[in-house]
mmCIF file of C-alpha atoms in Angstrom:
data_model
loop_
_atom_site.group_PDB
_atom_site.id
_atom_site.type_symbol
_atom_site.label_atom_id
_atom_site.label_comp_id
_atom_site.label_asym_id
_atom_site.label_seq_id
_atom_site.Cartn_x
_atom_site.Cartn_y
_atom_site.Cartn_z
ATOM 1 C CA UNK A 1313 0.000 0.000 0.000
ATOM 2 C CA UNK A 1314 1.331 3.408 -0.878
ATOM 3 C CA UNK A 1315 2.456 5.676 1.730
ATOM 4 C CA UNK A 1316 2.892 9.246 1.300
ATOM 5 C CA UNK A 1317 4.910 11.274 4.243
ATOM 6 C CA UNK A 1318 5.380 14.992 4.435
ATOM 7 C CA UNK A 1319 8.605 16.712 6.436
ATOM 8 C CA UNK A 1320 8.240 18.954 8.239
ATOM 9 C CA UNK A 1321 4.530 19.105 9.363
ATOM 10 C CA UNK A 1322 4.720 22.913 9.839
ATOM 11 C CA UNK A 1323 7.266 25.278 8.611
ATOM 12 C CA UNK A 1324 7.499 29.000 9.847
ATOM 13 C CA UNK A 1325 9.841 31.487 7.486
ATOM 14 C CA UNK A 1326 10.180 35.245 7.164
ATOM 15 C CA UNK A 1327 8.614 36.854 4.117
ATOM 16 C CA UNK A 1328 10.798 37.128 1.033
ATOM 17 C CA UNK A 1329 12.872 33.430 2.188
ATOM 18 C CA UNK A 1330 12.983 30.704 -0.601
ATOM 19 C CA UNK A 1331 11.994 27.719 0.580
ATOM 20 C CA UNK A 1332 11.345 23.732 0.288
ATOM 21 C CA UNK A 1333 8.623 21.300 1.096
ATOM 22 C CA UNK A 1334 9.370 17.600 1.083
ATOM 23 C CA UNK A 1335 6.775 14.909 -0.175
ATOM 24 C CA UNK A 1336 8.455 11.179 -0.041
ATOM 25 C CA UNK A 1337 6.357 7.632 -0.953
ATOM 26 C CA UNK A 1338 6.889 4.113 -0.547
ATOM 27 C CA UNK A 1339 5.881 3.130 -3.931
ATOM 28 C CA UNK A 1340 7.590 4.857 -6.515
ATOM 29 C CA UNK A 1341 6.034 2.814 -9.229
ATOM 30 C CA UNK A 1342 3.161 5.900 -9.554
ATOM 31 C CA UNK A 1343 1.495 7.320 -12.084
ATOM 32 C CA UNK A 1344 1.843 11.026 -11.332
ATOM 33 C CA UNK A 1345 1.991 13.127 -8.468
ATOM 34 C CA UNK A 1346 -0.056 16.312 -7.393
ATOM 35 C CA UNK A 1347 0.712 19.319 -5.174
ATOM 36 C CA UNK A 1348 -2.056 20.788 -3.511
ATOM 37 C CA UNK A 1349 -3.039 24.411 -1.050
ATOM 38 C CA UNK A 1350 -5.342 24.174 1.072
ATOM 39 C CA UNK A 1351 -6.505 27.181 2.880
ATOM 40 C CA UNK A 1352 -8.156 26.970 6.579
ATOM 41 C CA UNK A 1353 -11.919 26.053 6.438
ATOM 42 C CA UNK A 1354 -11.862 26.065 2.593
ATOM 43 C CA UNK A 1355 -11.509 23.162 -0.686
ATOM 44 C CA UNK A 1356 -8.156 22.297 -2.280
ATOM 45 C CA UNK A 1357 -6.449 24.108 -4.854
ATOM 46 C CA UNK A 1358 -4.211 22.075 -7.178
ATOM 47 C CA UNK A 1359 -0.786 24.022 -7.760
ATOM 48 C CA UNK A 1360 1.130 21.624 -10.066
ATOM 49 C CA UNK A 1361 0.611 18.211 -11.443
ATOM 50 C CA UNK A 1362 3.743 16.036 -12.811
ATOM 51 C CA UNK A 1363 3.421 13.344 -14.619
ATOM 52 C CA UNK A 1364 5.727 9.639 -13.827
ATOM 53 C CA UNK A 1365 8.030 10.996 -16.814
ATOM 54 C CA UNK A 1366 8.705 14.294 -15.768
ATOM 55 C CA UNK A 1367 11.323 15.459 -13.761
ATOM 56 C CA UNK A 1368 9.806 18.829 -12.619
ATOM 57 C CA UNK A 1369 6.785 21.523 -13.397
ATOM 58 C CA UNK A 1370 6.639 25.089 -12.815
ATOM 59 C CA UNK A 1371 4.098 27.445 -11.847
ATOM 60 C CA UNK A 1372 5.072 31.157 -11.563
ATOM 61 C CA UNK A 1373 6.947 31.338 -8.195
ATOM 62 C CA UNK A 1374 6.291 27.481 -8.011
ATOM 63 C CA UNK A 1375 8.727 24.551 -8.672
ATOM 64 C CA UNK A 1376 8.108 21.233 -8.261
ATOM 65 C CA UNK A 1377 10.291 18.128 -8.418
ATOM 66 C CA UNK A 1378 10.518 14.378 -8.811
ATOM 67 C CA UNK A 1379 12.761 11.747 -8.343
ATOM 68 C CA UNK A 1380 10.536 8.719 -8.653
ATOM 69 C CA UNK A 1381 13.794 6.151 -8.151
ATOM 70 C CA UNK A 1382 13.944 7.535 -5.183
ATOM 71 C CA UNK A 1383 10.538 8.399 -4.031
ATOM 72 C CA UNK A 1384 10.413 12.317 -3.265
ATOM 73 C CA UNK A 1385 8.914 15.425 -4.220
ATOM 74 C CA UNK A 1386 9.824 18.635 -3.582
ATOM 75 C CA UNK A 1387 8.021 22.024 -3.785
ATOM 76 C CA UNK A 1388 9.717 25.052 -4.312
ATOM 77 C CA UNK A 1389 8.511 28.352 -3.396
ATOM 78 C CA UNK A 1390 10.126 31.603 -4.173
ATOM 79 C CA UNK A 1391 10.262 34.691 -2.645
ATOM 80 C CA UNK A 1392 7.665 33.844 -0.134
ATOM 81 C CA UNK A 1393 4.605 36.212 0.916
ATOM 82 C CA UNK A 1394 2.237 35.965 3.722
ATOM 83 C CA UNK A 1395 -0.410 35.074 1.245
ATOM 84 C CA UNK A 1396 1.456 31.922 0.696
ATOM 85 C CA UNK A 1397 0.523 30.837 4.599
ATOM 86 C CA UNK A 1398 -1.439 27.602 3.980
ATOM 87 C CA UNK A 1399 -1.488 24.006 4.234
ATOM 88 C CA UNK A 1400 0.730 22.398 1.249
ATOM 89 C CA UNK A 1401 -0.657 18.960 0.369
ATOM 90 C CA UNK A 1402 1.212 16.233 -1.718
ATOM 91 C CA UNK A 1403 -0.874 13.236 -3.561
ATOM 92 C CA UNK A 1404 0.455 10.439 -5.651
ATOM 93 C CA UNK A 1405 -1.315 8.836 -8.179
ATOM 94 C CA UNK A 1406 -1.230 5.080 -8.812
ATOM 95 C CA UNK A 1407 -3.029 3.191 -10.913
ATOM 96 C CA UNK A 1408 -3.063 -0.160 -9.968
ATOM 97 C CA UNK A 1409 -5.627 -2.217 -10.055
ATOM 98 C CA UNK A 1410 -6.940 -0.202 -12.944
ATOM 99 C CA UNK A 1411 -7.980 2.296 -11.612
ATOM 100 C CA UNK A 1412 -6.555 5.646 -10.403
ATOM 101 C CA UNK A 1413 -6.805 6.642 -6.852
ATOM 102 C CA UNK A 1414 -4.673 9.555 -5.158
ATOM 103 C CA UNK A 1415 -2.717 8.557 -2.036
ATOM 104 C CA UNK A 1416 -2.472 12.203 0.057
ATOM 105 C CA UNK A 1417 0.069 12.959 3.004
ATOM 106 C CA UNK A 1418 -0.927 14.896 5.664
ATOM 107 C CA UNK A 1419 0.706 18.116 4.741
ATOM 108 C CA UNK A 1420 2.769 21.021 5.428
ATOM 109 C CA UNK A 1421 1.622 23.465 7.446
ATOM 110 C CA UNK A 1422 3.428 26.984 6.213
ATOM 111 C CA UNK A 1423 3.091 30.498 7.712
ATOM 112 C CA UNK A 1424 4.583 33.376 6.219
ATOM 113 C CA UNK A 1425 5.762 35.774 8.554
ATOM 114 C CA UNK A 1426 5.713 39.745 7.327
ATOM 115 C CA UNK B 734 -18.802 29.134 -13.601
ATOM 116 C CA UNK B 735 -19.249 27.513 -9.773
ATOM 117 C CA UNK B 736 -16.593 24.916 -10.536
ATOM 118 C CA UNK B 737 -17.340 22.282 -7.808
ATOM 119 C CA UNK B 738 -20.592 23.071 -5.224
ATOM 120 C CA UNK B 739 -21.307 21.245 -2.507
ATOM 121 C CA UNK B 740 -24.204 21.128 -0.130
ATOM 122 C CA UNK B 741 -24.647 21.473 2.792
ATOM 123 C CA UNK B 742 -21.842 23.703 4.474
ATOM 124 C CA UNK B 743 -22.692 22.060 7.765
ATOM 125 C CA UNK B 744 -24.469 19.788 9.421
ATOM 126 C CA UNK B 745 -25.008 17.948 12.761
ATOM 127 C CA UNK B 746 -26.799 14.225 13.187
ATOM 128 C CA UNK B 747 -27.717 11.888 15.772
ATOM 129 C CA UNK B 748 -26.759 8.443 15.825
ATOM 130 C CA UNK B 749 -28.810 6.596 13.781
ATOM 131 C CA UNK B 750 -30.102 9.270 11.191
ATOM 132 C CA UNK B 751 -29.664 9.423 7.768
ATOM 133 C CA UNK B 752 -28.479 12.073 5.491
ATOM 134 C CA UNK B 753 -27.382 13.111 1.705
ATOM 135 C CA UNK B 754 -24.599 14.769 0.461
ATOM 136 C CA UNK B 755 -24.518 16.418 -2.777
ATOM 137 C CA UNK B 756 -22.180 17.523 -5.150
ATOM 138 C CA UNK B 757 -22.313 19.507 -8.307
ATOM 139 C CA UNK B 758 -19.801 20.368 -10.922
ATOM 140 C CA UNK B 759 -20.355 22.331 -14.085
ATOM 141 C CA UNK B 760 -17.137 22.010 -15.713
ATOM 142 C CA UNK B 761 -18.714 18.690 -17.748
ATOM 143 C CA UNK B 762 -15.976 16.181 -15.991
ATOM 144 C CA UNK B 763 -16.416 12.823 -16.026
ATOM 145 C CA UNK B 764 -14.794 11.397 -13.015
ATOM 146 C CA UNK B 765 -15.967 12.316 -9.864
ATOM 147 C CA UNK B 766 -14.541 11.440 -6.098
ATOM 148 C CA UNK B 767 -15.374 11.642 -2.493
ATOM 149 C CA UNK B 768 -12.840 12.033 0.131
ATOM 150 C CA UNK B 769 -13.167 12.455 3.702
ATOM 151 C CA UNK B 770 -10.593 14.517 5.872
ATOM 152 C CA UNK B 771 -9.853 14.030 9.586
ATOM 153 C CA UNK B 772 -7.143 15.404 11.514
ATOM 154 C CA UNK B 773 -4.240 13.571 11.592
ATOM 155 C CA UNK B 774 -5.080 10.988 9.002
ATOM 156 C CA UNK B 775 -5.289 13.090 5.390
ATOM 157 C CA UNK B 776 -7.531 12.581 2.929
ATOM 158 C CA UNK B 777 -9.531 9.038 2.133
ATOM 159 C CA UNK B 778 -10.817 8.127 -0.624
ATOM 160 C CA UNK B 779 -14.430 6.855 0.143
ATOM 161 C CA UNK B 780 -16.007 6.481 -3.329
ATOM 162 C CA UNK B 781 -15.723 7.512 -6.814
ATOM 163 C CA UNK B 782 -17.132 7.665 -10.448
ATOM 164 C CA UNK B 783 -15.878 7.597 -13.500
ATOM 165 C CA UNK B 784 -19.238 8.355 -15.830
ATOM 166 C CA UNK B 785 -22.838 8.623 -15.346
ATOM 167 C CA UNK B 786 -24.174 5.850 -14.224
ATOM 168 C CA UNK B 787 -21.190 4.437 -12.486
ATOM 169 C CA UNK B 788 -19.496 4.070 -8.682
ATOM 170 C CA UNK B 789 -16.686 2.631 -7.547
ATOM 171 C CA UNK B 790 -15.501 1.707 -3.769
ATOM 172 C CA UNK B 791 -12.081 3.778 -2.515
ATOM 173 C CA UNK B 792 -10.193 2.720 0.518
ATOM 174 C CA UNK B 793 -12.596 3.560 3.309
ATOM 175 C CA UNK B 794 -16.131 2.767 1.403
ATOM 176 C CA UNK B 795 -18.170 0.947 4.631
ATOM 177 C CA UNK B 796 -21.043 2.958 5.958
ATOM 178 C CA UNK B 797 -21.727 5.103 2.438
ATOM 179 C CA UNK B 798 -23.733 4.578 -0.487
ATOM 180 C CA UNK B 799 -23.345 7.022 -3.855
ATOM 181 C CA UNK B 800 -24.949 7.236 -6.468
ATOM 182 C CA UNK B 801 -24.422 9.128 -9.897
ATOM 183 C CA UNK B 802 -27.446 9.220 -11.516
ATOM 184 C CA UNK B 803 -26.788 12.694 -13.785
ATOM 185 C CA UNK B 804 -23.346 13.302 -14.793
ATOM 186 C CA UNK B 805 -23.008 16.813 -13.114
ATOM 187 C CA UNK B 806 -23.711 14.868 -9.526
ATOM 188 C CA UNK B 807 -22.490 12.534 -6.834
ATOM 189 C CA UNK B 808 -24.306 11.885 -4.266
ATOM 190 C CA UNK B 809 -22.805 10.462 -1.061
ATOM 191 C CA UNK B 810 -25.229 8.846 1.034
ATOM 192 C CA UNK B 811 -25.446 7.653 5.078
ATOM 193 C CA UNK B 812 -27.715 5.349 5.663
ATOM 194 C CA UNK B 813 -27.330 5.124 9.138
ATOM 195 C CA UNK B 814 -24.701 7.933 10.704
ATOM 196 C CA UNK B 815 -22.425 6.774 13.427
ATOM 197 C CA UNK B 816 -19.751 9.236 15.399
ATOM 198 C CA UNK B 817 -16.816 7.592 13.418
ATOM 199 C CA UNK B 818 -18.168 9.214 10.439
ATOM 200 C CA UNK B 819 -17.477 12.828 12.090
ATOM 201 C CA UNK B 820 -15.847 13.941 9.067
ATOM 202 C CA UNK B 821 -15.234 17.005 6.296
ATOM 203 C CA UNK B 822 -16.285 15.452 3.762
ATOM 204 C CA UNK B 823 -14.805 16.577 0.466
ATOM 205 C CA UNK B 824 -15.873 16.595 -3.509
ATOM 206 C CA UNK B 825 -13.504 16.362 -6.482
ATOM 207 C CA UNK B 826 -14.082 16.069 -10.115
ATOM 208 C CA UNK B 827 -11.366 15.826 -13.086
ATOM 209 C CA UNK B 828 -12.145 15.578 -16.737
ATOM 210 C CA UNK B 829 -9.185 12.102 -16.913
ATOM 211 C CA UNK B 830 -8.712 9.368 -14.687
ATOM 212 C CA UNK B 831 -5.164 10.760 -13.947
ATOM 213 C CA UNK B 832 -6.034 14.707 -14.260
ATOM 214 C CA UNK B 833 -5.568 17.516 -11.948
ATOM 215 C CA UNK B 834 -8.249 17.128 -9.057
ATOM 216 C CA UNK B 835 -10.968 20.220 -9.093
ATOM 217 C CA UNK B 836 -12.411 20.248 -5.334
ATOM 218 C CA UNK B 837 -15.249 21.640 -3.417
ATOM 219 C CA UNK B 838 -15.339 23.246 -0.540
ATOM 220 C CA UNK B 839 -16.213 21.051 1.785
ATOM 221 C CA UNK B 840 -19.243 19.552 4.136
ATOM 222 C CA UNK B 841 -18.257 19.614 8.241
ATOM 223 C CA UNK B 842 -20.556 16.695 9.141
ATOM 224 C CA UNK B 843 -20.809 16.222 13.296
ATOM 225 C CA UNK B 844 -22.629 13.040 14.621
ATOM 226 C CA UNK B 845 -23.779 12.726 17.725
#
């Protein structure tokens, strides 16, 4: 069964700082893997989608990697700004079994200080 | 354009009751999910759809029913609610089976 863990479960950094979120899994024969934001009380927002034969997507001030070998993701953000304070969700997508299901970790918490 | 509408916002049950929750998209996507959130677990898949007409069981399906009976909705059903399915209880819809995930904004469902 796939596991998906996210380090660190909450991150605190001073506006303008670059920064990384981590995303590993224990499966890394996937089908693609999805970043999502989700704000407090509210839906989730996907950011960036990559698929198995990708290495990385981008998104404006968004970067995000994959190392399938390996098993890990990484989101980068640039120049963060307090409206980047959310909840930063990573999903892999298998499809065994034929089907396609999204496996989500439990997130990075982020807050953006001004 | 709503996107992704789901309703109710809130709600509260007692043990034993039974409830509907709906979901509408208008973006004309075939596949359609629900997930359930709860803190410290993530997000579970508890059914999906992939056309009119069709469900599928995800990884925590026990307790819920769905049904997709127009392609714009997917209903997720308790038949009988018990505390353990205390729950925000999420919508998605994508137009492919391995597409970018579209979701709602959420039901906070509270049993007693």
């Amino acid at each position: 069964k796939q596991e998906v863990t996210q380090i660190p479960a909450a991150l605190s950094v001073p506006e303008g700082e670059n920064l990384v979120l981590n995303c590993s899994f224990t499966d890394s024969a996937i089908y693609n893997l999805q970043w999502f934001r989700q704000d407090p009380g509210k839906g989730l927002t996907s950011l960036l989608l990559i698929q198995s034969s990708q290495r990385e997507q981008t998104s404006g001030r968004l970067n995000a990697s994959l190392d399938k070998s390996s098993g890990r993701s990484t989101l980068y953000i640039a120049a963060s700004q307090p409206g980047d304070s959310a909840t930063y969700l990573c999903a892999v997508g298998d499809s065994g079994a034929g089907s396609y299901q999204l496996t989500f970790g439990k997130g990075t918490k982020l807050s953006v200080i001004p | 354009n709503a996107g992704v509408t789901q309703t109710p916002k809130f709600r509260v049950l007692k043990t034993g009751q039974s409830m509907t929750l709906l979901c509408a998209q208008d973006m004309n996507h075939e596949y359609m999910y629900w997930y359930r959130q709860d803190p410290g677990m993530g997000l579970r898949l508890i059914h999906y759809s992939v056309g009119e007409g069709t469900t599928a069981k995800g990884e925590v399906p026990d307790g819920y029913n769905v049904s997709r009976l127009k392609k714009q909705n997917f209903l997720l059903g308790l038949e009988s609610a018990a505390p353990s399915q205390t729950s925000v209880y999420f919508c998605a819809s994508s137009v492919l089976a391995g597409g970018r995930q579209f979701f709602g904004p959420g039901t906070r469902l509270t049993v007693l």
